[in-house]
């Protein structure tokens, strides 16, 4: 395909989209489609883009089976959006690439990913129409039961089916719900400001080429120089939050880790390498990390949002391991870092949901704020029940009881009667 694009470049399509985009949208903005100039016709740039791609493919002498398949799928999408209003969020990755003058092959790959995403969304919408009594689009479409030894690629395929109709993208109010109006916000803002003051220091400069290793080195430097050794003008949090051990939680009783080999983790269904995760400080020393101790999970990639689906499924596999090891976990935070684009997630047993992409290249202090927020969150804000403790292979639950004791600890059997191996459970 790359050689074909060299002979038949997309320049006319992309230039036309850029021209129409800037006619209908104001820049700069937080997200690509955040500031339409008018409440009417602002969907036209995307409609025209899909039409142009459809024409390009129908006129192209590509591999017949491939081009016919793509064109027929695009035609359905084009008809679907031609006279109906629609959410622009799924189009953001493709539009971002075009506006940043990405290569034709990057744009092409993003288009293919967009087609997959839109087909999934349309299928969910059609299902809701067929079942108007349904109160939610969350529903099981597959399972990963009995797949404890599956390879990553096989699990991605199974999770793709399982999560179909259970994924919410670009959720309005996501940032406000999870990252504002908390007791620790002021302290995290102070840490982000401290980072800005010192961001000219070599090891605090966000890498121009954000490889996994360089991003990790940067995050380590931020924790060491900003979080653990703040200046006198940036005081650490003294806010008290409840923890499972009854101790006071501040910013820094949690810390970040990474693994480079799958063999460094224990307690999951299969061995997994994890780019980034957060645990409490002071856990018993061990050569292995355990999934029961993981609070937050993150994934890095040097690629752009063109690999969104693959990396989303990879993060979902890791979340599956987390919920397997912590069966009473209510929800869990996670994130993707696509080169310099940050996407924040929350997973629960109904499925995952996320906000909009955040440009870290322009605002690395936002990632500093997010890191500080994760390390500042209380157990409840992290999705943990403060009445439940995981110790070794034992689960201890503290419950209120009648009588002078008021509370009593109960140890649950390490061998459960039922084992939930899938990610989406619907409370079953």
Short mmCIF file of C-alpha atoms in Angstrom, two decimals:
data_model
loop_
_atom_site.label_atom_id
_atom_site.label_comp_id
_atom_site.label_asym_id
_atom_site.label_seq_id
_atom_site.Cartn_x
_atom_site.Cartn_y
_atom_site.Cartn_z
CA UNK A 1 0.00 0.00 0.00
CA UNK A 2 2.88 2.36 0.75
CA UNK A 3 4.21 2.06 -2.80
CA UNK A 4 0.71 2.64 -4.20
CA UNK A 5 0.31 5.80 -2.11
CA UNK A 6 3.63 7.04 -3.44
CA UNK A 7 2.18 6.85 -6.96
CA UNK A 8 -1.29 8.09 -5.98
CA UNK A 9 -0.72 10.43 -3.01
CA UNK A 10 -3.55 11.70 -0.85
CA UNK A 11 -2.43 15.33 -0.99
CA UNK A 12 -5.57 16.73 -2.67
CA UNK A 13 -7.87 15.00 -0.18
CA UNK A 14 -5.81 16.10 2.81
CA UNK A 15 -5.37 19.70 1.62
CA UNK A 16 -9.10 19.97 0.99
CA UNK A 17 -9.86 18.72 4.51
CA UNK A 18 -7.41 21.18 6.07
CA UNK A 19 -8.98 24.07 4.17
CA UNK A 20 -12.54 23.16 5.13
CA UNK A 21 -11.55 22.39 8.72
CA UNK A 22 -10.04 25.84 9.28
CA UNK A 23 -13.14 27.38 7.70
CA UNK A 24 -15.43 25.71 10.23
CA UNK A 25 -13.30 25.45 13.40
CA UNK A 26 -11.35 27.88 15.58
CA UNK A 27 -7.81 27.05 16.65
CA UNK A 28 -5.98 26.51 18.92
CA UNK A 29 -8.27 24.25 20.93
CA UNK A 30 -7.99 21.42 23.46
CA UNK A 31 -9.38 18.83 21.06
CA UNK A 32 -9.62 18.93 17.28
CA UNK A 33 -13.34 19.62 17.07
CA UNK A 34 -13.75 21.56 20.34
CA UNK A 35 -14.49 25.01 18.87
CA UNK A 36 -16.84 25.04 15.86
CA UNK A 37 -17.36 28.55 14.47
CA UNK A 38 -21.03 27.89 13.88
CA UNK A 39 -23.66 25.52 15.19
CA UNK A 40 -24.63 24.55 11.65
CA UNK A 41 -22.68 22.72 8.94
CA UNK A 42 -19.70 22.03 11.23
CA UNK A 43 -19.99 18.33 10.37
CA UNK A 44 -19.36 19.05 6.69
CA UNK A 45 -15.53 18.78 6.77
CA UNK A 46 -15.79 15.21 8.03
CA UNK A 47 -18.62 14.32 5.66
CA UNK A 48 -16.56 15.64 2.73
CA UNK A 49 -13.47 13.80 3.93
CA UNK A 50 -15.27 10.44 3.95
CA UNK A 51 -16.77 11.19 0.53
CA UNK A 52 -13.31 12.01 -0.88
CA UNK A 53 -11.81 8.82 0.52
CA UNK A 54 -14.71 6.80 -0.89
CA UNK A 55 -14.17 8.34 -4.33
CA UNK A 56 -10.41 7.78 -4.13
CA UNK A 57 -10.83 4.10 -3.30
CA UNK A 58 -13.54 3.47 -5.89
CA UNK A 59 -11.32 5.01 -8.58
CA UNK A 60 -8.21 3.22 -7.37
CA UNK A 61 -6.76 0.10 -8.90
CA UNK A 62 -5.88 -1.47 -5.59
CA UNK A 63 -6.04 -5.14 -4.81
CA UNK A 64 -9.62 -5.79 -6.02
CA UNK A 65 -10.86 -7.75 -3.02
CA UNK A 66 -9.31 -5.29 -0.58
CA UNK A 67 -10.48 -2.09 -2.26
CA UNK A 68 -13.98 -3.45 -2.88
CA UNK A 69 -14.31 -4.40 0.78
CA UNK A 70 -13.07 -1.02 2.06
CA UNK A 71 -15.19 0.90 -0.42
CA UNK A 72 -18.38 -0.96 0.46
CA UNK A 73 -17.75 -0.34 4.17
CA UNK A 74 -17.01 3.35 3.55
CA UNK A 75 -20.15 3.69 1.44
CA UNK A 76 -22.26 2.48 4.37
CA UNK A 77 -20.54 4.97 6.68
CA UNK A 78 -20.98 7.79 4.16
CA UNK A 79 -24.70 7.12 3.83
CA UNK A 80 -25.02 6.85 7.60
CA UNK A 81 -23.51 10.28 8.30
CA UNK A 82 -24.73 12.14 5.21
CA UNK A 83 -28.04 13.36 6.60
CA UNK A 84 -27.74 12.46 10.30
CA UNK A 85 -25.91 14.23 13.10
CA UNK A 86 -23.08 12.25 14.68
CA UNK A 87 -20.36 12.44 17.33
CA UNK A 88 -17.05 13.77 16.00
CA UNK A 89 -14.94 12.10 18.71
CA UNK A 90 -14.12 8.91 16.72
CA UNK A 91 -12.78 11.08 13.89
CA UNK A 92 -10.31 12.95 16.14
CA UNK A 93 -7.29 10.64 15.64
CA UNK A 94 -7.58 10.77 11.82
CA UNK A 95 -8.18 14.53 11.78
CA UNK A 96 -5.23 15.13 14.13
CA UNK A 97 -2.91 13.24 11.81
CA UNK A 98 -4.08 15.16 8.75
CA UNK A 99 -3.74 18.54 10.49
CA UNK A 100 -0.25 17.65 11.72
CA UNK A 101 0.86 16.70 8.17
CA UNK A 102 1.37 13.02 8.93
CA UNK A 103 2.52 10.69 6.17
CA UNK A 104 0.01 9.18 3.75
CA UNK A 105 0.54 5.69 5.16
CA UNK A 106 -0.18 6.94 8.71
CA UNK A 107 -3.37 8.57 7.47
CA UNK A 108 -4.36 5.43 5.57
CA UNK A 109 -3.84 3.19 8.60
CA UNK A 110 -5.84 5.61 10.74
CA UNK A 111 -8.67 5.53 8.19
CA UNK A 112 -8.83 1.73 8.40
CA UNK A 113 -8.93 1.95 12.18
CA UNK A 114 -11.70 4.54 11.98
CA UNK A 115 -13.78 2.22 9.80
CA UNK A 116 -13.48 -0.53 12.43
CA UNK A 117 -14.41 1.89 15.22
CA UNK A 118 -17.44 3.33 13.42
CA UNK A 119 -18.76 -0.10 12.50
CA UNK A 120 -18.61 -1.07 16.17
CA UNK A 121 -20.43 2.13 17.19
CA UNK A 122 -23.12 1.67 14.53
CA UNK A 123 -23.65 -1.94 15.58
CA UNK A 124 -24.22 -0.78 19.16
CA UNK A 125 -26.68 1.89 18.04
CA UNK A 126 -28.57 -0.62 15.90
CA UNK A 127 -28.77 -3.03 18.83
CA UNK A 128 -30.27 -0.31 21.02
CA UNK A 129 -32.91 0.35 18.37
CA UNK A 130 -33.75 -3.35 18.21
CA UNK A 131 -33.97 -3.54 22.01
CA UNK A 132 -35.53 -0.24 23.17
CA UNK A 133 -36.16 -1.64 26.65
CA UNK A 134 -32.43 -1.87 27.33
CA UNK A 135 -31.29 0.74 29.86
CA UNK A 136 -27.64 0.65 28.82
CA UNK A 137 -25.50 -0.14 25.81
CA UNK A 138 -23.36 -2.28 28.13
CA UNK A 139 -23.86 -5.91 27.19
CA UNK A 140 -21.82 -9.05 26.84
CA UNK A 141 -20.94 -10.08 23.29
CA UNK A 142 -18.24 -12.58 24.08
CA UNK A 143 -16.20 -14.05 26.90
CA UNK A 144 -12.66 -14.85 27.89
CA UNK A 145 -13.75 -17.64 30.21
CA UNK A 146 -11.43 -20.66 30.24
CA UNK A 147 -8.73 -18.70 28.43
CA UNK A 148 -6.15 -18.53 31.21
CA UNK A 149 -3.29 -19.61 28.98
CA UNK A 150 -4.18 -17.66 25.87
CA UNK A 151 -1.52 -15.70 24.01
CA UNK A 152 -1.83 -11.91 23.81
CA UNK A 153 -3.08 -11.79 20.20
CA UNK A 154 -5.73 -14.44 20.86
CA UNK A 155 -6.90 -12.60 23.96
CA UNK A 156 -7.11 -9.33 22.03
CA UNK A 157 -9.44 -11.00 19.56
CA UNK A 158 -11.62 -12.42 22.33
CA UNK A 159 -11.70 -9.11 24.21
CA UNK A 160 -12.64 -7.29 21.04
CA UNK A 161 -15.80 -9.39 20.94
CA UNK A 162 -16.38 -9.25 24.69
CA UNK A 163 -16.10 -5.45 24.85
CA UNK A 164 -18.20 -4.82 21.75
CA UNK A 165 -20.90 -2.35 22.74
CA UNK A 166 -19.31 -1.76 26.16
CA UNK A 167 -16.80 0.99 25.38
CA UNK A 168 -17.52 4.69 25.86
CA UNK A 169 -15.18 7.12 24.06
CA UNK A 170 -14.79 10.85 24.69
CA UNK A 171 -17.07 10.80 27.73
CA UNK A 172 -18.22 14.31 28.58
CA UNK A 173 -17.21 15.36 32.09
CA UNK A 174 -14.61 12.58 32.47
CA UNK A 175 -11.81 14.94 33.56
CA UNK A 176 -14.10 16.85 35.91
CA UNK A 177 -15.35 13.68 37.61
CA UNK A 178 -12.00 12.05 38.28
CA UNK A 179 -9.40 14.85 38.29
CA UNK A 180 -11.07 17.97 39.73
CA UNK A 181 -12.98 18.93 42.89
CA UNK A 182 -10.81 16.65 45.04
CA UNK A 183 -8.96 17.41 48.28
CA UNK A 184 -5.60 16.91 46.55
CA UNK A 185 -6.18 19.16 43.51
CA UNK A 186 -4.38 22.22 44.90
CA UNK A 187 -1.29 20.18 45.80
CA UNK A 188 -1.18 18.55 42.36
CA UNK A 189 -1.49 21.96 40.69
CA UNK A 190 1.45 23.18 42.81
CA UNK A 191 3.54 20.20 41.70
CA UNK A 192 2.69 20.85 38.05
CA UNK A 193 3.70 24.50 38.48
CA UNK A 194 6.96 23.43 40.12
CA UNK A 195 7.64 21.21 37.12
CA UNK A 196 7.06 24.12 34.74
CA UNK A 197 9.60 26.21 36.67
CA UNK A 198 12.23 23.47 36.36
CA UNK A 199 11.26 22.03 32.99
CA UNK A 200 14.42 23.42 31.35
CA UNK A 201 16.53 20.93 33.34
CA UNK A 202 17.84 18.23 31.02
CA UNK A 203 16.21 15.25 32.72
CA UNK A 204 12.88 17.09 33.09
CA UNK A 205 12.52 17.90 29.40
CA UNK A 206 9.84 15.68 27.90
CA UNK A 207 11.63 13.64 25.19
CA UNK A 208 11.25 14.80 21.60
CA UNK A 209 11.26 11.16 20.49
CA UNK A 210 9.23 9.54 23.27
CA UNK A 211 10.47 5.97 23.28
CA UNK A 212 9.25 3.79 26.13
CA UNK A 213 12.64 3.97 27.88
CA UNK A 214 12.99 7.75 27.53
CA UNK A 215 9.45 8.39 28.77
CA UNK A 216 10.07 6.12 31.75
CA UNK A 217 13.32 7.94 32.56
CA UNK A 218 11.43 11.25 32.40
CA UNK A 219 8.70 9.95 34.73
CA UNK A 220 11.32 8.71 37.19
CA UNK A 221 12.98 12.13 37.14
CA UNK A 222 9.64 13.85 37.76
CA UNK A 223 8.92 11.63 40.76
CA UNK A 224 12.41 12.03 42.23
CA UNK A 225 12.96 15.75 41.61
CA UNK A 226 9.42 17.15 41.74
CA UNK A 227 7.34 14.79 43.88
CA UNK A 228 9.92 13.59 46.41
CA UNK A 229 12.13 16.70 46.56
CA UNK A 230 9.80 19.65 45.98
CA UNK A 231 11.00 23.17 46.56
CA UNK A 232 10.02 25.08 49.69
CA UNK A 233 7.30 26.82 47.68
CA UNK A 234 5.73 23.50 46.77
CA UNK A 235 4.63 21.74 49.94
CA UNK A 236 3.51 18.15 50.02
CA UNK A 237 -0.03 17.20 50.79
CA UNK A 238 -1.18 16.82 54.34
CA UNK A 239 -4.67 15.77 53.35
CA UNK A 240 -5.87 12.65 55.09
CA UNK A 241 -7.62 9.91 53.15
CA UNK A 242 -8.74 6.49 54.28
CA UNK A 243 -6.56 3.52 53.32
CA UNK A 244 -7.00 -0.19 53.81
CA UNK A 245 -4.45 -0.19 56.63
CA UNK A 246 -6.00 2.77 58.40
CA UNK A 247 -2.90 4.92 57.85
CA UNK A 248 -2.88 8.45 56.49
CA UNK A 249 -2.36 8.76 52.76
CA UNK A 250 -0.37 11.64 51.29
CA UNK A 251 1.01 12.23 47.84
CA UNK A 252 3.97 9.98 48.23
CA UNK A 253 2.97 6.70 49.86
CA UNK A 254 2.61 5.37 46.31
CA UNK A 255 5.27 5.02 43.64
CA UNK A 256 5.60 3.99 40.00
CA UNK A 257 7.15 0.87 38.49
CA UNK A 258 7.72 -0.80 35.14
CA UNK A 259 8.70 -4.28 34.00
CA UNK A 260 10.76 -5.30 31.01
CA UNK A 261 9.96 -9.03 31.17
CA UNK A 262 6.69 -10.91 31.59
CA UNK A 263 8.32 -13.11 34.23
CA UNK A 264 8.45 -10.20 36.69
CA UNK A 265 4.72 -10.45 37.50
CA UNK A 266 2.75 -12.94 39.59
CA UNK A 267 -0.89 -13.42 40.49
CA UNK A 268 -2.47 -13.08 37.05
CA UNK A 269 -3.93 -15.58 34.63
CA UNK A 270 -0.86 -15.40 32.41
CA UNK A 271 2.57 -13.73 32.50
CA UNK A 272 2.47 -10.13 31.25
CA UNK A 273 5.03 -7.37 30.74
CA UNK A 274 3.66 -4.02 31.97
CA UNK A 275 4.96 -0.64 30.75
CA UNK A 276 3.82 1.33 33.78
CA UNK A 277 1.99 0.74 37.04
CA UNK A 278 1.61 2.28 40.48
CA UNK A 279 1.78 0.47 43.84
CA UNK A 280 1.95 1.49 47.47
CA UNK A 281 5.31 2.07 49.09
CA UNK A 282 6.41 -0.20 51.91
CA UNK A 283 5.08 -3.48 50.54
CA UNK A 284 7.05 -6.61 51.53
CA UNK A 285 10.20 -7.00 49.45
CA UNK A 286 9.88 -9.52 46.62
CA UNK A 287 11.51 -10.40 43.33
CA UNK A 288 8.06 -10.40 41.74
CA UNK A 289 5.30 -7.84 41.50
CA UNK A 290 1.79 -9.10 42.26
CA UNK A 291 -1.34 -8.02 40.45
CA UNK A 292 -3.21 -7.70 43.76
CA UNK A 293 -0.97 -4.70 44.61
CA UNK A 294 -1.46 -2.79 41.34
CA UNK A 295 -3.39 0.48 41.67
CA UNK A 296 -3.02 2.08 38.19
CA UNK A 297 -1.88 0.67 34.82
CA UNK A 298 -0.38 2.57 31.88
CA UNK A 299 0.78 1.76 28.35
CA UNK A 300 3.36 3.64 26.25
CA UNK A 301 3.89 3.51 22.50
CA UNK A 302 6.08 5.46 20.10
CA UNK A 303 3.26 5.18 17.55
CA UNK A 304 0.49 7.71 17.09
CA UNK A 305 -3.24 7.12 17.56
CA UNK A 306 -3.21 5.03 14.36
CA UNK A 307 -2.60 1.96 16.56
CA UNK A 308 -5.44 2.88 18.91
CA UNK A 309 -7.39 -0.37 18.70
CA UNK A 310 -4.36 -2.61 19.17
CA UNK A 311 -3.12 -0.68 22.21
CA UNK A 312 -6.62 -0.36 23.66
CA UNK A 313 -7.00 -4.13 23.56
CA UNK A 314 -3.53 -4.57 25.07
CA UNK A 315 -4.47 -2.33 28.01
CA UNK A 316 -7.72 -4.28 28.33
CA UNK A 317 -5.76 -7.53 28.63
CA UNK A 318 -3.78 -6.01 31.51
CA UNK A 319 -6.97 -4.78 33.19
CA UNK A 320 -8.33 -8.31 32.88
CA UNK A 321 -5.35 -9.51 34.92
CA UNK A 322 -5.90 -6.80 37.53
CA UNK A 323 -9.57 -7.64 38.07
CA UNK A 324 -8.75 -11.36 38.15
CA UNK A 325 -6.31 -10.79 41.04
CA UNK A 326 -8.59 -8.24 42.73
CA UNK A 327 -12.08 -9.72 42.24
CA UNK A 328 -13.72 -7.19 44.59
CA UNK A 329 -12.16 -4.16 42.89
CA UNK A 330 -14.90 -1.71 41.89
CA UNK A 331 -12.99 0.09 39.12
CA UNK A 332 -9.43 0.91 38.07
CA UNK A 333 -7.65 3.83 36.41
CA UNK A 334 -5.42 3.40 33.36
CA UNK A 335 -3.94 5.44 30.55
CA UNK A 336 -2.41 5.29 27.08
CA UNK A 337 0.42 7.50 25.91
CA UNK A 338 0.45 7.49 22.11
CA UNK A 339 3.73 9.25 21.35
CA UNK A 340 2.71 12.65 22.81
CA UNK A 341 -1.05 12.11 23.05
CA UNK A 342 -2.44 11.07 26.43
CA UNK A 343 -5.75 9.22 26.82
CA UNK A 344 -7.09 8.53 30.32
CA UNK A 345 -9.29 5.52 31.06
CA UNK A 346 -11.42 4.06 33.83
CA UNK A 347 -12.37 0.37 33.67
CA UNK A 348 -15.12 -1.28 35.65
CA UNK A 349 -17.02 -4.54 35.29
CA UNK A 350 -19.38 -2.92 32.77
CA UNK A 351 -16.50 -1.94 30.48
CA UNK A 352 -14.05 0.93 29.87
CA UNK A 353 -14.67 4.62 29.30
CA UNK A 354 -12.31 7.50 28.53
CA UNK A 355 -12.04 11.25 28.02
CA UNK A 356 -10.53 13.05 25.03
CA UNK A 357 -6.93 13.01 23.82
CA UNK A 358 -4.60 15.45 25.61
CA UNK A 359 -1.57 16.87 23.77
CA UNK A 360 1.36 16.25 26.14
CA UNK A 361 3.86 17.67 23.67
CA UNK A 362 2.34 21.10 24.24
CA UNK A 363 1.53 20.56 27.92
CA UNK A 364 3.74 17.97 29.68
CA UNK A 365 2.69 19.52 32.98
CA UNK A 366 -0.72 17.93 32.44
CA UNK A 367 0.89 14.49 32.59
CA UNK A 368 2.76 15.60 35.73
CA UNK A 369 -0.59 16.59 37.24
CA UNK A 370 -2.13 13.22 36.29
CA UNK A 371 0.80 11.29 37.80
CA UNK A 372 0.51 13.30 41.03
CA UNK A 373 -3.25 12.76 41.05
CA UNK A 374 -2.91 8.99 40.76
CA UNK A 375 -0.43 8.97 43.65
CA UNK A 376 -2.72 11.23 45.73
CA UNK A 377 -6.01 9.41 45.24
CA UNK A 378 -7.69 7.72 48.17
CA UNK A 379 -8.64 4.06 48.06
CA UNK A 380 -12.21 4.96 47.13
CA UNK A 381 -10.99 7.24 44.31
CA UNK A 382 -8.87 4.36 42.98
CA UNK A 383 -11.81 1.95 43.00
CA UNK A 384 -10.76 0.04 46.13
CA UNK A 385 -13.15 -0.83 48.92
CA UNK A 386 -11.49 0.42 52.16
CA UNK A 387 -13.02 -2.53 54.03
CA UNK A 388 -11.12 -5.09 51.94
CA UNK A 389 -7.43 -6.04 52.23
CA UNK A 390 -5.38 -8.38 50.06
CA UNK A 391 -2.61 -10.06 52.06
CA UNK A 392 -0.49 -12.76 50.44
CA UNK A 393 -3.13 -15.04 48.90
CA UNK A 394 -5.73 -14.13 51.51
CA UNK A 395 -8.59 -11.62 51.27
CA UNK A 396 -9.69 -10.00 54.54
CA UNK A 397 -13.01 -8.17 54.82
CA UNK A 398 -13.87 -5.85 57.73
CA UNK A 399 -17.59 -5.72 58.49
CA UNK A 400 -19.71 -4.01 61.10
CA UNK A 401 -21.16 -6.46 63.63
CA UNK A 402 -23.55 -6.07 66.56
CA UNK A 403 -22.07 -5.92 70.03
CA UNK A 404 -19.14 -4.17 71.69
CA UNK A 405 -16.64 -5.07 68.94
CA UNK A 406 -18.51 -2.98 66.34
CA UNK A 407 -16.21 -4.31 63.59
CA UNK A 408 -14.80 -7.75 62.89
CA UNK A 409 -12.37 -9.09 60.29
CA UNK A 410 -13.38 -12.08 58.20
CA UNK A 411 -10.87 -14.04 56.11
CA UNK A 412 -12.22 -15.31 52.83
CA UNK A 413 -11.20 -18.66 51.43
CA UNK A 414 -8.29 -18.35 48.97
CA UNK A 415 -10.12 -20.84 46.74
CA UNK A 416 -13.29 -19.10 45.49
CA UNK A 417 -16.43 -21.05 44.71
CA UNK A 418 -16.72 -19.18 41.41
CA UNK A 419 -13.92 -17.58 39.41
CA UNK A 420 -14.57 -14.65 37.06
CA UNK A 421 -11.91 -14.70 34.34
CA UNK A 422 -13.55 -12.31 31.89
CA UNK A 423 -13.23 -8.54 32.15
CA UNK A 424 -16.89 -7.61 31.63
CA UNK A 425 -19.16 -9.38 34.09
CA UNK A 426 -22.39 -7.33 34.23
CA UNK A 427 -22.40 -8.07 37.96
CA UNK A 428 -22.90 -11.79 37.35
#
